[in-house]
mmCIF file of C-alpha atoms in Angstrom:
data_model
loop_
_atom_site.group_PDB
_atom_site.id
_atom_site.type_symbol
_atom_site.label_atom_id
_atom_site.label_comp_id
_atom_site.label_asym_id
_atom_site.label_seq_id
_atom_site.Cartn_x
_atom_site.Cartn_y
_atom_site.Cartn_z
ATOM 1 C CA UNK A 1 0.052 7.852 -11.588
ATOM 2 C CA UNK A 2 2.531 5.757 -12.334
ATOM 3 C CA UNK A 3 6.431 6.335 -13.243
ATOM 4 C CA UNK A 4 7.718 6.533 -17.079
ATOM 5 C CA UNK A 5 11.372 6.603 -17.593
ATOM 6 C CA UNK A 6 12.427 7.085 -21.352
ATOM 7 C CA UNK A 7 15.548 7.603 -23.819
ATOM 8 C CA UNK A 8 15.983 10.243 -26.582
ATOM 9 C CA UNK A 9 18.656 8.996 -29.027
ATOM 10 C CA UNK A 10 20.392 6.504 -29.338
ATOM 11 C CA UNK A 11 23.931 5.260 -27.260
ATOM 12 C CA UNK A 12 25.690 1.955 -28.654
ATOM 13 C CA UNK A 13 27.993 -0.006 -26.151
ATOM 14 C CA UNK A 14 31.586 0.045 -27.029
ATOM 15 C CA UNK A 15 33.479 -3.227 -26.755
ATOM 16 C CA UNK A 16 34.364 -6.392 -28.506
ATOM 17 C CA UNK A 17 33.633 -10.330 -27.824
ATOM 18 C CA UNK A 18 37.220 -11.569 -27.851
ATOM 19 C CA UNK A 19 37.759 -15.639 -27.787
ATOM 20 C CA UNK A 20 35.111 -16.829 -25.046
ATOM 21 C CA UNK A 21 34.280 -14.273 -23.755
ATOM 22 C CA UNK A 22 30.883 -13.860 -22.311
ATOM 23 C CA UNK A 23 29.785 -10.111 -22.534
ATOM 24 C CA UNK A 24 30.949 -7.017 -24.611
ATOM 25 C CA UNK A 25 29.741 -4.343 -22.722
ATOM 26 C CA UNK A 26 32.397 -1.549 -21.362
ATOM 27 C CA UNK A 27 32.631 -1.851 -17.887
ATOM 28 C CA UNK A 28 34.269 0.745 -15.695
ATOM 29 C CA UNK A 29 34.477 0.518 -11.686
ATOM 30 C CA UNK A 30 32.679 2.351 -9.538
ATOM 31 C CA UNK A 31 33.604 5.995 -7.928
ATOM 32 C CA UNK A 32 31.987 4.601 -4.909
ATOM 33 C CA UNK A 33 31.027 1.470 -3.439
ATOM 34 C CA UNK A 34 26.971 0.748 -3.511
ATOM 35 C CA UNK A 35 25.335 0.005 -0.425
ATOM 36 C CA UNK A 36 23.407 -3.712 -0.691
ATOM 37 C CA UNK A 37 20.563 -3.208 -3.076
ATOM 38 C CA UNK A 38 16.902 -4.149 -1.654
ATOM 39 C CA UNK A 39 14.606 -6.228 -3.259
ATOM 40 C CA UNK A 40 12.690 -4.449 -5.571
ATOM 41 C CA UNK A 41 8.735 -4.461 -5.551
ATOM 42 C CA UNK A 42 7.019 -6.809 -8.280
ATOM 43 C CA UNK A 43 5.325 -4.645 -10.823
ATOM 44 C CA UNK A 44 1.503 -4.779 -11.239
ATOM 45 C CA UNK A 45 -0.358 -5.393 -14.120
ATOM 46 C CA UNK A 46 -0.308 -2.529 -16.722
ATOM 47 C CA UNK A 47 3.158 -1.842 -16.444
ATOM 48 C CA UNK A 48 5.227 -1.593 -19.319
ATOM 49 C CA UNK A 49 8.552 -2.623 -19.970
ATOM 50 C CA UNK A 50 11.303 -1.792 -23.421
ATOM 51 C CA UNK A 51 14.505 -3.093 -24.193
ATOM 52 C CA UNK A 52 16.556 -3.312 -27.547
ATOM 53 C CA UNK A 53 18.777 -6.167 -29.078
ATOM 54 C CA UNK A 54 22.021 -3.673 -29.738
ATOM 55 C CA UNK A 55 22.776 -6.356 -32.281
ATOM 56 C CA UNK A 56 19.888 -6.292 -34.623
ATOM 57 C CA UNK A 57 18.232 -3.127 -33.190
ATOM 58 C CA UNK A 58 15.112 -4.314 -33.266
ATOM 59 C CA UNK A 59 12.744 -3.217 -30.222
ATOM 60 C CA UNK A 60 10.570 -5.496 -28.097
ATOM 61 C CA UNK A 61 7.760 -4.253 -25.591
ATOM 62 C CA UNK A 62 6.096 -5.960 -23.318
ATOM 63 C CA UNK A 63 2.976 -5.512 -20.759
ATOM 64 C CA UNK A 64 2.393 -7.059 -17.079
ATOM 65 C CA UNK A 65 -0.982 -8.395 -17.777
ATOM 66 C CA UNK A 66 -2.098 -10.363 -15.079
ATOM 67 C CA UNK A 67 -0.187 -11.501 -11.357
ATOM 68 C CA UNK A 68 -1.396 -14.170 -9.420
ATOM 69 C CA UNK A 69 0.896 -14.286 -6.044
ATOM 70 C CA UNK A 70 4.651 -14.223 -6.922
ATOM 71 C CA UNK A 71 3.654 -15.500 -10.338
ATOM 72 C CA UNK A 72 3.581 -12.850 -13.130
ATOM 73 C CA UNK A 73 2.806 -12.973 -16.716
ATOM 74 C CA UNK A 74 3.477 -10.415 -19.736
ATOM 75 C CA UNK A 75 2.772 -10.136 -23.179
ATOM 76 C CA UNK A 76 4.990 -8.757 -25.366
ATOM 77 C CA UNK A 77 3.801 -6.904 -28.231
ATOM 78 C CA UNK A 78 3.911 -9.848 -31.202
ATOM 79 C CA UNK A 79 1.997 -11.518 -28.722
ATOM 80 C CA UNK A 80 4.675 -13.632 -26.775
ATOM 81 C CA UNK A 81 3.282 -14.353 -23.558
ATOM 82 C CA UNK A 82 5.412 -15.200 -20.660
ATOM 83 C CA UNK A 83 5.296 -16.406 -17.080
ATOM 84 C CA UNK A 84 7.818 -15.796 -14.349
ATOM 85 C CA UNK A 85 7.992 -16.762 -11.040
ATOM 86 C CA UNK A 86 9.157 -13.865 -8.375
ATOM 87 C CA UNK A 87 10.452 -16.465 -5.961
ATOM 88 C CA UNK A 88 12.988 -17.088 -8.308
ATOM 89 C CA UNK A 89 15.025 -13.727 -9.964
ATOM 90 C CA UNK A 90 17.289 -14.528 -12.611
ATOM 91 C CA UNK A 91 15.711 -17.685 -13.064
ATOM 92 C CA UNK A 92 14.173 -19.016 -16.544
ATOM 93 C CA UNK A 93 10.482 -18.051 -17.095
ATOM 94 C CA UNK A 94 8.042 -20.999 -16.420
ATOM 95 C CA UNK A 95 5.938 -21.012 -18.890
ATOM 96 C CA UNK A 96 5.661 -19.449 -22.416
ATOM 97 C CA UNK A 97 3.152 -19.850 -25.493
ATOM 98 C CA UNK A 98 2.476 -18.321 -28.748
ATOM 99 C CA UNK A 99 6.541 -17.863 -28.543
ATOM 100 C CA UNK A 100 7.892 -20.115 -31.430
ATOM 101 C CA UNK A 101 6.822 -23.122 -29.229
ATOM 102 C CA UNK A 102 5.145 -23.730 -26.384
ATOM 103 C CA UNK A 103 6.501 -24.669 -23.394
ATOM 104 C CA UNK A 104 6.487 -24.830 -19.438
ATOM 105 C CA UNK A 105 10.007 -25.205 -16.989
ATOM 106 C CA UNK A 106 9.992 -26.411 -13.414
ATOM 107 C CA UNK A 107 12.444 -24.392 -10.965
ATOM 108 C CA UNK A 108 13.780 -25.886 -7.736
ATOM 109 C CA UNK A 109 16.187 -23.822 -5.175
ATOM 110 C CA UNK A 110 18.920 -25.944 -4.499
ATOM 111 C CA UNK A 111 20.094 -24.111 -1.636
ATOM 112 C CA UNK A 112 18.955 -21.466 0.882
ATOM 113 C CA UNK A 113 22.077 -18.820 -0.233
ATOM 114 C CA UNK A 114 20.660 -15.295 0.430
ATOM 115 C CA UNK A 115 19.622 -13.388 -2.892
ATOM 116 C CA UNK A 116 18.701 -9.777 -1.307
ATOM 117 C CA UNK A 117 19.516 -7.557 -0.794
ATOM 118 C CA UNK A 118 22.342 -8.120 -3.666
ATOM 119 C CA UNK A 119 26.133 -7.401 -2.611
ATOM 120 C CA UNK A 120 28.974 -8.983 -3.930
ATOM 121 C CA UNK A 121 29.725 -12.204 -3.161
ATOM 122 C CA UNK A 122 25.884 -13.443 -2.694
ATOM 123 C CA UNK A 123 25.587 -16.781 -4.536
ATOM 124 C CA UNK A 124 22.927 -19.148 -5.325
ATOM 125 C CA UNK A 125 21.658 -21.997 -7.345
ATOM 126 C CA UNK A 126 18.635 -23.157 -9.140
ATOM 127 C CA UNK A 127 17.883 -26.883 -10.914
ATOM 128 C CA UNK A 128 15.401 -26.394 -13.882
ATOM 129 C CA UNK A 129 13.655 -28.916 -15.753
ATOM 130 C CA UNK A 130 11.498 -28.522 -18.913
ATOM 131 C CA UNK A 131 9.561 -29.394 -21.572
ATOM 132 C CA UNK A 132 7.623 -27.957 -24.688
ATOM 133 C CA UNK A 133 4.707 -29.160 -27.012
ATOM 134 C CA UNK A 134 6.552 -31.144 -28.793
ATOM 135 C CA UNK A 135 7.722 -33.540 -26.154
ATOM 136 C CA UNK A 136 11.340 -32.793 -25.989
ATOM 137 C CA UNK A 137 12.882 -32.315 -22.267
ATOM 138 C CA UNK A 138 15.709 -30.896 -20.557
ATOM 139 C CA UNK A 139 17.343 -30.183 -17.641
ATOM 140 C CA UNK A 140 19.997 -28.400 -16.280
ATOM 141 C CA UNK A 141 21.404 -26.055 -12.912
ATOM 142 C CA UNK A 142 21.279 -22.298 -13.327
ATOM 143 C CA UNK A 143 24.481 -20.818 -11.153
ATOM 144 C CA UNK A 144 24.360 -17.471 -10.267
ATOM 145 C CA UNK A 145 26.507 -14.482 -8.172
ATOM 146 C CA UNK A 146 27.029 -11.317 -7.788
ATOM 147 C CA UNK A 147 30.332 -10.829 -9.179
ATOM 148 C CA UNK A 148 31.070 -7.152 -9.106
ATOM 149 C CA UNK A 149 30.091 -3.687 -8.574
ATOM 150 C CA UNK A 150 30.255 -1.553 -11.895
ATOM 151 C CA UNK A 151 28.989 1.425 -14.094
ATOM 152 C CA UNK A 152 27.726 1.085 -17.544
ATOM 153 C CA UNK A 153 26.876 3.185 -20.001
ATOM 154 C CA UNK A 154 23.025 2.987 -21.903
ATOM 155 C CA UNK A 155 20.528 4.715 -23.762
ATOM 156 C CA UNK A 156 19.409 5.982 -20.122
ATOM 157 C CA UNK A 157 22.648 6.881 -18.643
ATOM 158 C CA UNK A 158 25.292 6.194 -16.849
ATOM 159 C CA UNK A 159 24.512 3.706 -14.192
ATOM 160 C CA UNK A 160 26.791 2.142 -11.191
ATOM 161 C CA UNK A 161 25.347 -1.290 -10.953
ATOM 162 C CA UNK A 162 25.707 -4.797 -9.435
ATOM 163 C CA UNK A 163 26.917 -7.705 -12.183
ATOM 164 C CA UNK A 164 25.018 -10.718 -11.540
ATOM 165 C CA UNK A 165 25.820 -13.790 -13.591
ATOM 166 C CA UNK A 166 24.305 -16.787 -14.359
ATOM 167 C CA UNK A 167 25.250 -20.053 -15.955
ATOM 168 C CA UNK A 168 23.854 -23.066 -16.843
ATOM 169 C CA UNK A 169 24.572 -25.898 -19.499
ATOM 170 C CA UNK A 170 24.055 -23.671 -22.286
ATOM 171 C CA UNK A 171 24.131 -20.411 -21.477
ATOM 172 C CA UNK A 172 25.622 -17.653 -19.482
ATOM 173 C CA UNK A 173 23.603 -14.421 -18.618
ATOM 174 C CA UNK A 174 24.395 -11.137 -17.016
ATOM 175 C CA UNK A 175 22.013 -8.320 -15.247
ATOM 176 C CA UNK A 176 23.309 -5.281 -14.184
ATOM 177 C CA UNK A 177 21.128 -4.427 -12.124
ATOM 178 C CA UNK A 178 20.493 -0.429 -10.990
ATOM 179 C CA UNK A 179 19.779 0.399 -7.850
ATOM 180 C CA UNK A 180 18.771 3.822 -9.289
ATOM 181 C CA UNK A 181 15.769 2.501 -11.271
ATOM 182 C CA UNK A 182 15.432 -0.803 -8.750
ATOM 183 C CA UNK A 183 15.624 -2.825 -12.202
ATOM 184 C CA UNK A 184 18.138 -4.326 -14.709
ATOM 185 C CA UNK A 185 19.155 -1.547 -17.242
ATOM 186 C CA UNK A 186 21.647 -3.970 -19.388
ATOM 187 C CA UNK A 187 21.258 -7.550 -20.199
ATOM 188 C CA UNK A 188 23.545 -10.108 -21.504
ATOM 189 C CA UNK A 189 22.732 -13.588 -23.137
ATOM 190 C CA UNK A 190 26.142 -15.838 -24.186
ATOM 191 C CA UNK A 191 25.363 -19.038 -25.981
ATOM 192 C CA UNK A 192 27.977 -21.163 -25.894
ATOM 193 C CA UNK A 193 27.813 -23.884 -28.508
ATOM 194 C CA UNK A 194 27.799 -20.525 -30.921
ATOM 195 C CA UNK A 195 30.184 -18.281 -28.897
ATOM 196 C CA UNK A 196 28.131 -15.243 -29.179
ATOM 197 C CA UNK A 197 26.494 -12.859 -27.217
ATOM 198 C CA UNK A 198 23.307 -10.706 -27.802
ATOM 199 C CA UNK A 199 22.717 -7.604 -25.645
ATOM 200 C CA UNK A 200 19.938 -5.864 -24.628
ATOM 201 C CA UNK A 201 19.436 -2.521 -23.282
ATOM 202 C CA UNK A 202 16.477 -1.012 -21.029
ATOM 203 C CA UNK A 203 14.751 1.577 -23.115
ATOM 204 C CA UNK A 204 11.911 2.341 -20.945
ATOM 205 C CA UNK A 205 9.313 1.293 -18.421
ATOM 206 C CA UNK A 206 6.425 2.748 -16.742
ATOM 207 C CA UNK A 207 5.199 1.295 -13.619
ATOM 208 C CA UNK A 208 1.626 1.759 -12.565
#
């Protein structure tokens, strides 16, 4: 049997993107520190996974349809179909078809930083190269850390989580990641040759 977590209603974030700043969700500190936060297990195939842009509200769902090793690939419901490589959390998906364009991204560690179990402070690197259908390449390094310790508010709940924030050439990206759910409930994407941000909430999952 496996687990289903869902929302009734829905909860918008408060908060506003002032100058460059790189989320808006409401952050609030913790009542109590978390204890490090484990690596979570890799889902098997058939489970399900919901989020929702907050900006234009629209819903996306995807399915784990197939693993091979740390390598696992879902499909989301328009028929996006994505690979990402478990070795690497919070790293770019490498590959992805039938998603405007096809394309495929090689990820290299550049350092042997400790990931898990998350606490603050924990830092780490990754250099990404890529290219799609079309020819065009690029490259880039993805920084991350765990910045913080703090409790959000989403369609699920209230959640005390850990901030982990990524940057590269283009982008910077936040999980807040639950130890309550062993997942990411809140998701932040800043683009910064637009200076916005999209956000996505968790919405529901089931894992088999």
């Amino acid at each position: 049997m496996g687990c289903f977590v869902r929302f009734t209603g829905v909860l918008a974030l408060s908060g506003l993107l002032i100058g460059c700043q790189t989320t808006n969700v409401e952050e609030v500190a913790v009542t109590k520190p978390l204890p490090p936060m484990e690596e979570p297990a890799i889902w098997t195939v058939g489970s399900t996974f919901v989020n929702q842009d907050m900006d234009s509200k629209k819903i996306h769902e995807f399915e784990y349809i197939a693993r091979n090793g740390l390598l696992v690939t879902s499909k989301s419901k328009d028929g996006c179909i994505t690979v990402r490589d478990y070795a690497n959390p919070f790293s770019q998906n490498v590959k992805w078809e039938n998603c405007n364009i096809d394309g495929t991204n090689v990820i290299t560690r550049l350092d042997d930083n400790p990931i898990w179990p998350l606490k603050i402070g924990n830092n780490w690197s990754y250099g990404e190269k890529g290219e799609n259908v079309n020819g065009e390449t690029w490259e880039t390094v993805r920084e991350c850390e765990v910045e913080k310790q703090v409790k959000v508010t989403t369609q699920l709940g209230n959640f005390d989580t850990f901030k982990v924030v990524c940057s590269d050439k283009w982008t910077v990206r936040t999980w807040y990641a639950a130890p309550e759910y062993k997942q990411s409930v809140l998701y932040t994407i800043f683009r910064k040759s637009r200076n916005t941000t999209r956000t996505y909430e968790t919405v529901s999952f089931t894992v088999n």
